[in-house]
Short mmCIF file of C-alpha atoms in Angstrom, two decimals:
data_model
loop_
_atom_site.label_atom_id
_atom_site.label_comp_id
_atom_site.label_asym_id
_atom_site.label_seq_id
_atom_site.Cartn_x
_atom_site.Cartn_y
_atom_site.Cartn_z
CA UNK A 1 32.98 92.99 29.07
CA UNK A 2 35.79 90.63 30.15
CA UNK A 3 38.57 92.67 31.81
CA UNK A 4 41.38 90.56 30.38
CA UNK A 5 40.04 91.01 26.87
CA UNK A 6 39.81 94.76 27.38
CA UNK A 7 43.37 94.91 28.69
CA UNK A 8 44.63 93.01 25.64
CA UNK A 9 42.75 95.40 23.40
CA UNK A 10 44.21 98.37 25.20
CA UNK A 11 47.71 96.96 24.71
CA UNK A 12 47.03 96.69 20.99
CA UNK A 13 45.82 100.26 20.85
CA UNK A 14 48.81 101.51 22.82
CA UNK A 15 51.04 99.85 20.26
CA UNK A 16 49.08 101.27 17.38
CA UNK A 17 49.14 104.76 18.83
CA UNK A 18 52.92 104.88 18.86
CA UNK A 19 52.96 104.68 15.09
CA UNK A 20 49.65 106.21 14.04
CA UNK A 21 50.81 109.78 13.67
CA UNK A 22 53.95 108.98 11.66
CA UNK A 23 52.23 106.79 9.02
CA UNK A 24 55.13 104.39 9.04
CA UNK A 25 53.93 101.59 6.79
CA UNK A 26 56.65 99.11 7.65
CA UNK A 27 54.85 98.49 10.94
CA UNK A 28 51.65 97.76 9.11
CA UNK A 29 53.16 94.91 7.14
CA UNK A 30 53.50 92.86 10.31
CA UNK A 31 50.34 90.90 11.05
CA UNK A 32 49.27 90.51 14.64
CA UNK A 33 47.98 86.97 14.93
CA UNK A 34 47.63 86.42 18.65
CA UNK A 35 43.85 86.45 18.61
CA UNK A 36 43.40 89.97 19.95
CA UNK A 37 40.06 91.47 18.96
CA UNK A 38 39.20 95.12 18.64
CA UNK A 39 36.44 97.11 20.35
CA UNK A 40 33.40 97.57 18.12
CA UNK A 41 30.40 97.82 20.46
CA UNK A 42 29.36 100.94 22.35
CA UNK A 43 30.16 99.30 25.67
CA UNK A 44 33.63 98.44 24.37
CA UNK A 45 34.22 101.97 23.13
CA UNK A 46 33.07 103.43 26.44
CA UNK A 47 35.40 101.03 28.26
CA UNK A 48 38.25 102.10 26.00
CA UNK A 49 37.57 105.76 26.71
CA UNK A 50 37.31 105.10 30.43
CA UNK A 51 40.62 103.24 30.36
CA UNK A 52 42.18 106.12 28.46
CA UNK A 53 40.71 108.58 30.92
CA UNK A 54 42.39 106.63 33.68
CA UNK A 55 45.66 107.36 31.93
CA UNK A 56 44.84 111.03 32.49
CA UNK A 57 46.31 110.58 35.95
CA UNK A 58 49.80 111.26 34.60
CA UNK A 59 49.83 111.98 30.89
CA UNK A 60 49.32 115.70 30.20
CA UNK A 61 52.35 117.48 28.68
CA UNK A 62 54.95 118.84 31.08
CA UNK A 63 57.83 120.40 29.11
CA UNK A 64 56.23 123.84 28.90
CA UNK A 65 55.63 123.94 32.64
CA UNK A 66 59.20 122.75 33.23
CA UNK A 67 60.43 125.67 31.12
CA UNK A 68 58.30 128.26 32.93
CA UNK A 69 59.32 130.79 35.57
CA UNK A 70 57.48 129.50 38.64
CA UNK A 71 60.31 127.38 40.01
CA UNK A 72 64.06 126.82 40.21
CA UNK A 73 66.14 123.73 40.96
CA UNK A 74 68.29 123.02 43.95
CA UNK A 75 71.95 123.15 42.80
CA UNK A 76 72.36 119.70 44.38
CA UNK A 77 70.43 118.33 41.41
CA UNK A 78 73.25 119.16 38.99
CA UNK A 79 74.54 115.60 38.84
CA UNK A 80 71.11 114.35 37.75
CA UNK A 81 70.72 117.08 35.13
CA UNK A 82 74.14 116.28 33.71
CA UNK A 83 72.99 112.70 33.16
CA UNK A 84 69.72 113.77 31.53
CA UNK A 85 70.31 116.16 28.59
CA UNK A 86 66.58 116.48 27.88
CA UNK A 87 65.73 117.57 31.41
CA UNK A 88 68.72 119.90 31.54
CA UNK A 89 67.85 121.64 28.28
CA UNK A 90 64.17 121.94 29.21
CA UNK A 91 65.31 123.63 32.41
CA UNK A 92 67.68 126.13 30.76
CA UNK A 93 65.27 126.58 27.83
CA UNK A 94 67.53 125.50 25.01
CA UNK A 95 66.61 123.44 21.91
CA UNK A 96 67.36 119.76 22.27
CA UNK A 97 67.00 116.44 20.45
CA UNK A 98 64.90 113.71 21.99
CA UNK A 99 62.82 110.70 20.97
CA UNK A 100 60.06 108.39 22.21
CA UNK A 101 58.72 108.40 24.96
CA UNK A 102 57.78 112.06 25.51
CA UNK A 103 55.02 114.66 25.78
CA UNK A 104 54.19 114.33 22.09
CA UNK A 105 53.79 110.55 22.10
CA UNK A 106 51.80 110.46 25.34
CA UNK A 107 49.30 113.05 24.15
CA UNK A 108 48.88 111.41 20.75
CA UNK A 109 48.08 108.16 22.55
CA UNK A 110 44.95 109.82 23.91
CA UNK A 111 44.21 111.36 20.51
CA UNK A 112 44.49 107.96 18.86
CA UNK A 113 42.06 106.44 21.35
CA UNK A 114 39.60 109.25 20.66
CA UNK A 115 39.97 108.89 16.90
CA UNK A 116 39.51 105.13 17.10
CA UNK A 117 36.21 105.58 18.92
CA UNK A 118 35.07 108.23 16.46
CA UNK A 119 35.90 105.92 13.55
CA UNK A 120 34.20 102.88 15.06
CA UNK A 121 31.04 104.66 16.17
CA UNK A 122 30.24 105.53 12.55
CA UNK A 123 29.17 101.90 12.10
CA UNK A 124 26.84 101.97 15.13
CA UNK A 125 23.53 103.71 14.40
CA UNK A 126 22.13 105.83 17.21
CA UNK A 127 18.71 104.65 18.37
CA UNK A 128 16.18 105.31 21.09
CA UNK A 129 17.63 102.46 23.13
CA UNK A 130 21.28 103.49 22.92
CA UNK A 131 21.03 107.26 22.48
CA UNK A 132 22.50 108.28 25.86
CA UNK A 133 25.40 105.85 25.60
CA UNK A 134 26.04 106.73 21.94
CA UNK A 135 26.06 110.45 22.74
CA UNK A 136 28.41 110.00 25.67
CA UNK A 137 30.94 108.01 23.64
CA UNK A 138 30.80 110.40 20.69
CA UNK A 139 30.90 113.58 22.76
CA UNK A 140 33.64 112.28 25.05
CA UNK A 141 35.86 111.28 22.14
CA UNK A 142 35.50 114.72 20.56
CA UNK A 143 36.26 116.41 23.87
CA UNK A 144 39.33 114.27 24.55
CA UNK A 145 40.75 114.87 21.09
CA UNK A 146 40.30 118.62 21.46
CA UNK A 147 41.72 118.62 24.99
CA UNK A 148 45.02 117.09 23.92
CA UNK A 149 45.17 119.03 20.66
CA UNK A 150 45.01 122.19 22.78
CA UNK A 151 47.73 121.10 25.20
CA UNK A 152 50.02 120.13 22.32
CA UNK A 153 49.33 123.42 20.54
CA UNK A 154 50.24 125.37 23.67
CA UNK A 155 53.52 123.50 23.91
CA UNK A 156 54.66 122.99 20.31
CA UNK A 157 53.23 125.99 18.44
CA UNK A 158 53.55 129.74 18.64
CA UNK A 159 50.98 131.82 20.50
CA UNK A 160 47.82 132.58 18.57
CA UNK A 161 48.10 135.77 16.55
CA UNK A 162 45.30 136.94 14.27
CA UNK A 163 47.75 138.19 11.66
CA UNK A 164 50.30 135.37 11.69
CA UNK A 165 48.49 132.20 12.80
CA UNK A 166 47.36 131.24 9.31
CA UNK A 167 51.09 131.01 8.44
CA UNK A 168 52.63 129.80 11.70
CA UNK A 169 53.15 126.06 12.03
CA UNK A 170 50.92 124.25 14.47
CA UNK A 171 50.77 120.58 15.40
CA UNK A 172 49.72 117.49 13.44
CA UNK A 173 45.93 117.23 13.41
CA UNK A 174 45.32 113.48 13.36
CA UNK A 175 41.59 113.12 12.65
CA UNK A 176 41.51 109.39 11.97
CA UNK A 177 42.97 106.20 13.39
CA UNK A 178 43.90 105.10 9.86
CA UNK A 179 47.69 104.67 9.74
CA UNK A 180 47.75 105.22 5.98
CA UNK A 181 46.78 108.88 6.24
CA UNK A 182 50.07 110.80 6.17
CA UNK A 183 50.96 113.20 8.96
CA UNK A 184 51.52 116.87 8.22
CA UNK A 185 51.59 119.99 10.33
CA UNK A 186 48.61 122.31 10.16
CA UNK A 187 48.71 126.04 10.76
CA UNK A 188 48.11 127.44 14.23
CA UNK A 189 44.79 128.84 13.00
CA UNK A 190 43.72 125.45 11.67
CA UNK A 191 44.60 123.88 15.00
CA UNK A 192 42.47 126.29 17.00
CA UNK A 193 39.63 126.00 14.49
CA UNK A 194 39.66 122.21 14.88
CA UNK A 195 39.80 122.42 18.67
CA UNK A 196 36.86 124.81 18.84
CA UNK A 197 34.84 122.78 16.34
CA UNK A 198 35.42 119.54 18.25
CA UNK A 199 34.42 121.02 21.59
CA UNK A 200 31.42 122.85 20.17
CA UNK A 201 30.15 119.61 18.64
CA UNK A 202 30.75 117.71 21.87
CA UNK A 203 28.50 120.08 23.82
CA UNK A 204 25.40 118.76 22.06
CA UNK A 205 26.17 115.19 23.08
CA UNK A 206 27.56 115.40 26.61
CA UNK A 207 25.53 115.40 29.85
CA UNK A 208 25.55 118.53 31.98
CA UNK A 209 27.58 116.73 34.66
CA UNK A 210 29.66 113.53 34.52
CA UNK A 211 29.22 110.36 36.54
CA UNK A 212 32.87 110.97 37.51
CA UNK A 213 35.19 113.89 36.77
CA UNK A 214 37.47 111.56 34.81
CA UNK A 215 34.74 111.78 32.16
CA UNK A 216 33.96 114.86 30.07
CA UNK A 217 30.71 116.76 30.45
CA UNK A 218 29.01 119.87 29.12
CA UNK A 219 30.32 121.61 32.26
CA UNK A 220 33.87 120.65 31.26
CA UNK A 221 33.33 121.50 27.59
CA UNK A 222 32.35 125.07 28.46
CA UNK A 223 35.45 125.30 30.64
CA UNK A 224 37.63 123.99 27.82
CA UNK A 225 36.17 126.55 25.43
CA UNK A 226 36.89 129.31 27.95
CA UNK A 227 40.51 128.10 28.22
CA UNK A 228 40.85 127.89 24.46
CA UNK A 229 39.52 131.35 23.73
CA UNK A 230 41.57 132.87 26.56
CA UNK A 231 44.75 131.47 25.00
CA UNK A 232 43.63 133.01 21.70
CA UNK A 233 43.04 136.35 23.47
CA UNK A 234 39.45 136.36 22.24
CA UNK A 235 38.11 137.67 25.50
CA UNK A 236 34.46 138.05 24.56
CA UNK A 237 34.18 134.36 23.68
CA UNK A 238 36.27 133.30 26.68
CA UNK A 239 33.95 135.29 28.94
CA UNK A 240 30.87 133.76 27.33
CA UNK A 241 31.92 130.17 27.93
CA UNK A 242 33.37 130.80 31.38
CA UNK A 243 29.98 132.24 32.25
CA UNK A 244 28.15 129.23 30.78
CA UNK A 245 30.41 126.94 32.78
CA UNK A 246 29.81 128.71 36.09
CA UNK A 247 26.07 128.93 35.45
CA UNK A 248 25.99 125.14 35.61
CA UNK A 249 27.96 124.94 38.85
CA UNK A 250 30.29 127.38 40.63
CA UNK A 251 31.31 125.75 43.91
CA UNK A 252 34.48 126.94 45.64
CA UNK A 253 36.23 125.40 48.64
CA UNK A 254 36.51 127.57 51.73
CA UNK A 255 40.11 127.21 52.89
CA UNK A 256 38.99 128.12 56.43
CA UNK A 257 37.04 124.91 56.72
CA UNK A 258 35.50 122.60 54.15
CA UNK A 259 34.85 118.88 53.84
CA UNK A 260 37.35 118.84 50.96
CA UNK A 261 40.09 120.64 52.92
CA UNK A 262 42.20 118.94 55.57
CA UNK A 263 43.94 121.00 58.27
CA UNK A 264 46.41 123.29 56.53
CA UNK A 265 50.13 122.94 57.08
CA UNK A 266 50.58 119.37 55.85
CA UNK A 267 51.21 118.05 52.36
CA UNK A 268 48.31 117.87 49.91
CA UNK A 269 45.48 119.17 52.10
CA UNK A 270 42.85 119.06 49.35
CA UNK A 271 40.67 116.06 48.60
CA UNK A 272 41.16 114.50 45.21
CA UNK A 273 38.11 115.08 43.00
CA UNK A 274 37.04 117.95 45.28
CA UNK A 275 34.04 120.17 44.62
CA UNK A 276 36.04 122.56 42.42
CA UNK A 277 37.13 119.81 40.01
CA UNK A 278 35.30 119.98 36.68
CA UNK A 279 37.52 117.60 34.68
CA UNK A 280 40.45 115.67 36.09
CA UNK A 281 43.85 115.19 34.49
CA UNK A 282 47.31 114.93 36.00
CA UNK A 283 50.70 115.97 34.73
CA UNK A 284 53.15 113.56 33.13
CA UNK A 285 55.17 112.61 36.16
CA UNK A 286 58.68 111.83 35.03
CA UNK A 287 60.03 115.39 35.00
CA UNK A 288 58.40 117.87 37.33
CA UNK A 289 56.77 115.38 39.68
CA UNK A 290 60.03 113.52 40.18
CA UNK A 291 61.83 116.74 41.00
CA UNK A 292 59.24 118.04 43.42
CA UNK A 293 58.92 114.68 45.14
CA UNK A 294 62.66 114.68 45.74
CA UNK A 295 62.54 118.24 47.16
CA UNK A 296 64.76 119.57 44.39
CA UNK A 297 62.18 121.85 42.78
CA UNK A 298 61.66 125.11 44.66
CA UNK A 299 59.05 127.79 44.00
CA UNK A 300 60.24 131.20 42.83
CA UNK A 301 60.90 133.29 45.94
CA UNK A 302 59.27 136.39 44.48
CA UNK A 303 56.09 134.44 43.84
CA UNK A 304 56.04 133.09 47.40
CA UNK A 305 56.46 136.61 48.80
CA UNK A 306 53.43 137.82 46.84
CA UNK A 307 51.06 135.93 49.18
CA UNK A 308 49.81 138.27 51.92
CA UNK A 309 49.96 137.42 55.62
CA UNK A 310 46.35 136.26 55.91
CA UNK A 311 46.32 134.45 52.56
CA UNK A 312 45.77 130.79 53.45
CA UNK A 313 47.11 129.63 50.09
CA UNK A 314 50.70 130.09 51.25
CA UNK A 315 50.16 127.51 53.99
CA UNK A 316 47.94 125.30 51.82
CA UNK A 317 50.19 125.25 48.76
CA UNK A 318 53.76 125.18 50.07
CA UNK A 319 56.07 123.26 52.38
CA UNK A 320 59.33 124.73 53.68
CA UNK A 321 62.36 122.60 52.75
CA UNK A 322 65.99 123.63 53.19
CA UNK A 323 65.03 127.29 53.49
CA UNK A 324 62.95 127.26 50.31
CA UNK A 325 59.38 126.34 49.42
CA UNK A 326 58.17 123.32 47.47
CA UNK A 327 54.67 123.01 46.03
CA UNK A 328 52.61 120.45 47.92
CA UNK A 329 49.12 121.84 47.39
CA UNK A 330 47.91 120.06 44.28
CA UNK A 331 44.33 118.89 43.88
CA UNK A 332 45.84 115.51 42.89
CA UNK A 333 47.01 114.70 46.43
CA UNK A 334 50.36 113.63 45.00
CA UNK A 335 53.39 114.97 43.13
CA UNK A 336 52.03 114.36 39.63
CA UNK A 337 49.93 117.52 40.14
CA UNK A 338 46.43 118.30 38.95
CA UNK A 339 46.25 119.85 35.47
CA UNK A 340 42.54 119.59 34.76
CA UNK A 341 39.78 122.18 34.73
CA UNK A 342 38.44 123.58 38.00
CA UNK A 343 36.05 126.31 39.07
CA UNK A 344 38.75 128.56 40.54
CA UNK A 345 40.37 128.77 37.10
CA UNK A 346 37.04 129.57 35.46
CA UNK A 347 36.31 132.33 37.99
CA UNK A 348 39.66 133.89 37.10
CA UNK A 349 39.01 133.58 33.36
CA UNK A 350 35.63 135.26 33.71
CA UNK A 351 37.11 137.98 35.93
CA UNK A 352 39.99 138.73 33.56
CA UNK A 353 37.76 138.80 30.50
CA UNK A 354 35.17 140.97 32.23
CA UNK A 355 37.89 143.47 33.12
CA UNK A 356 39.28 143.49 29.59
CA UNK A 357 35.74 144.07 28.31
CA UNK A 358 35.33 147.03 30.72
CA UNK A 359 32.91 145.22 33.03
CA UNK A 360 34.85 146.37 36.09
CA UNK A 361 32.14 145.77 38.69
CA UNK A 362 31.59 142.20 37.53
CA UNK A 363 35.31 141.48 37.37
CA UNK A 364 35.74 142.72 40.94
CA UNK A 365 32.84 140.59 42.12
CA UNK A 366 34.37 137.39 40.72
CA UNK A 367 37.84 138.18 42.03
CA UNK A 368 36.55 139.07 45.49
CA UNK A 369 34.38 135.94 45.58
CA UNK A 370 37.41 133.76 44.96
CA UNK A 371 39.73 135.58 47.35
CA UNK A 372 37.20 135.61 50.18
CA UNK A 373 37.37 131.81 50.18
CA UNK A 374 41.19 131.88 50.31
CA UNK A 375 41.85 134.33 53.19
CA UNK A 376 41.48 133.83 56.93
CA UNK A 377 37.91 134.41 58.05
CA UNK A 378 37.24 138.06 58.76
CA UNK A 379 40.57 139.26 57.36
CA UNK A 380 39.75 139.82 53.70
CA UNK A 381 38.70 143.29 52.65
CA UNK A 382 37.03 143.32 49.23
CA UNK A 383 39.23 144.92 46.61
CA UNK A 384 38.17 148.27 45.21
CA UNK A 385 40.45 148.76 42.24
CA UNK A 386 39.13 151.50 40.01
CA UNK A 387 41.39 151.45 36.95
CA UNK A 388 41.01 148.83 34.28
CA UNK A 389 44.73 148.13 33.95
CA UNK A 390 45.22 147.97 37.70
CA UNK A 391 42.44 145.42 37.99
CA UNK A 392 43.76 143.30 35.12
CA UNK A 393 47.22 143.27 36.68
CA UNK A 394 45.80 142.14 40.03
CA UNK A 395 43.74 139.40 38.39
CA UNK A 396 46.81 138.16 36.52
CA UNK A 397 48.79 138.10 39.77
CA UNK A 398 46.04 136.14 41.50
CA UNK A 399 45.83 133.80 38.52
CA UNK A 400 49.51 132.98 38.88
CA UNK A 401 49.19 132.52 42.65
CA UNK A 402 46.03 130.41 42.46
CA UNK A 403 46.85 128.19 39.47
CA UNK A 404 50.48 127.43 40.20
CA UNK A 405 51.78 124.15 38.81
CA UNK A 406 48.69 123.40 36.71
CA UNK A 407 50.40 123.53 33.31
CA UNK A 408 48.92 126.95 32.55
CA UNK A 409 51.89 129.26 33.11
CA UNK A 410 53.62 128.51 29.78
CA UNK A 411 50.46 129.37 27.87
CA UNK A 412 50.02 132.50 29.98
CA UNK A 413 53.56 133.67 29.27
CA UNK A 414 52.98 133.26 25.54
CA UNK A 415 49.65 135.08 25.42
CA UNK A 416 50.71 137.86 27.82
CA UNK A 417 53.81 138.61 25.79
CA UNK A 418 51.44 139.12 22.86
CA UNK A 419 49.76 141.71 25.11
CA UNK A 420 53.12 143.52 25.37
CA UNK A 421 53.86 142.39 28.92
CA UNK A 422 57.48 141.82 27.82
CA UNK A 423 58.21 139.06 30.34
CA UNK A 424 61.88 138.05 30.21
CA UNK A 425 62.74 134.66 31.72
CA UNK A 426 66.13 134.15 33.36
CA UNK A 427 67.78 130.95 34.55
CA UNK A 428 71.15 130.74 36.29
CA UNK A 429 72.86 127.36 36.04
CA UNK A 430 76.49 126.47 36.71
CA UNK A 431 77.41 130.15 36.80
CA UNK A 432 75.86 130.83 33.40
CA UNK A 433 72.82 133.02 32.82
CA UNK A 434 70.24 131.86 30.28
CA UNK A 435 67.71 134.41 29.07
CA UNK A 436 64.50 133.82 27.12
CA UNK A 437 63.14 136.92 25.42
CA UNK A 438 59.42 137.56 24.86
CA UNK A 439 58.02 135.75 21.80
CA UNK A 440 61.29 133.85 21.26
CA UNK A 441 61.22 130.84 18.95
CA UNK A 442 61.70 128.51 21.92
CA UNK A 443 58.14 129.25 23.05
CA UNK A 444 57.24 126.72 20.34
CA UNK A 445 59.20 123.81 21.79
CA UNK A 446 61.17 121.50 19.48
CA UNK A 447 59.32 118.46 18.18
CA UNK A 448 60.70 114.95 18.88
CA UNK A 449 63.55 114.05 16.56
CA UNK A 450 62.12 110.65 15.62
CA UNK A 451 58.83 112.25 14.52
CA UNK A 452 60.68 114.73 12.32
CA UNK A 453 62.58 111.90 10.63
CA UNK A 454 59.80 109.35 10.28
CA UNK A 455 56.98 111.66 9.27
CA UNK A 456 59.26 114.06 7.38
CA UNK A 457 57.63 117.13 8.88
CA UNK A 458 59.26 120.48 9.55
CA UNK A 459 61.00 121.16 12.87
CA UNK A 460 60.33 124.37 14.78
CA UNK A 461 62.83 127.19 14.38
CA UNK A 462 65.54 127.42 17.02
#
């Protein structure tokens, strides 16, 4: 397909996406008459998905991570925060008003692309000749829609709760590219049901492994299901799909020496698309990446101290700047930071769920397998934790240490507070102390103001 034509089509879809979820008809009255065509063939739809997947480099939501407890800002950054009310309020965890462009709009761009492909493929019969391509387009679109639904639900909705989630407000479940379908918020339960259904259906259409980790696969779908069920605290299902994921492939990098690991001590020692990467996405770069690149974002000192002397992750993940540590160990090899699915995360999901399900021996095996690849050769002594709670606590600590800056901490805080961990977040800024209590309303971040007004949907409680 002609590249220029595809680019023009992408531009049209980017424009359409901005308005699709608000059903704002005044935009639809304007005819676009510049000769732009729309993708209708399988090759076009695959090209559209691949282009959208390329956007995954820097599009996953960031506000939750920016509100988490893994970092603090250099006081020198005050002048910048004062000029950026959104960034300031995300940092001190206070409700704020903001409009396009933002986490919401960027994620719904990907959802629109997925919905467009799902709508268009209905008119293309699957046949013997096109079956593999048809399946890949259909399965990939379902996966992508679910992936961004999940990230938005983690950021803009309350934590899953069996008793309350049928009443709690979730996100807008856009299931079509038709602008005329009005937008409304679904319940948290409906959101998770849709996510699970989409991923489950995608499994039957995706290949075991992708041609490139920008593309979804069955391997990635199992990982996404494990993530989803973990955030719902449905540990039996999370264990099941983490296990299915690792049965397909369970490679880990050895930090002592591996073709995907450069000499430790420099910035970004890990190869992009390394052997642990199951599905690649990167964080929206304008907030956290900009701060870390400018050496204003420092890692929580207590977290840094939790790495033991022979733990190579401290050297691999952090750089010392002005007496504090910045995170420079992303699998992205740049400051946007990897937020996709990787085998180390899935090992930790399976370990945690095994422990919660009283499979202590198996949980220890997974945890020790991961840690043995992270410590200096010959220095790691396999853990022998006997109590269930002690093991769970250690796994959660290692999860925080291993998966730092991957857009998972905000979700973890929400689900762990539902497990009565009672984690209180504290920020000190300009001499004022800002405290966020467990299960506070702010854990469901405020929706964009323009969406509230245009779509006339309910804002989250302050």
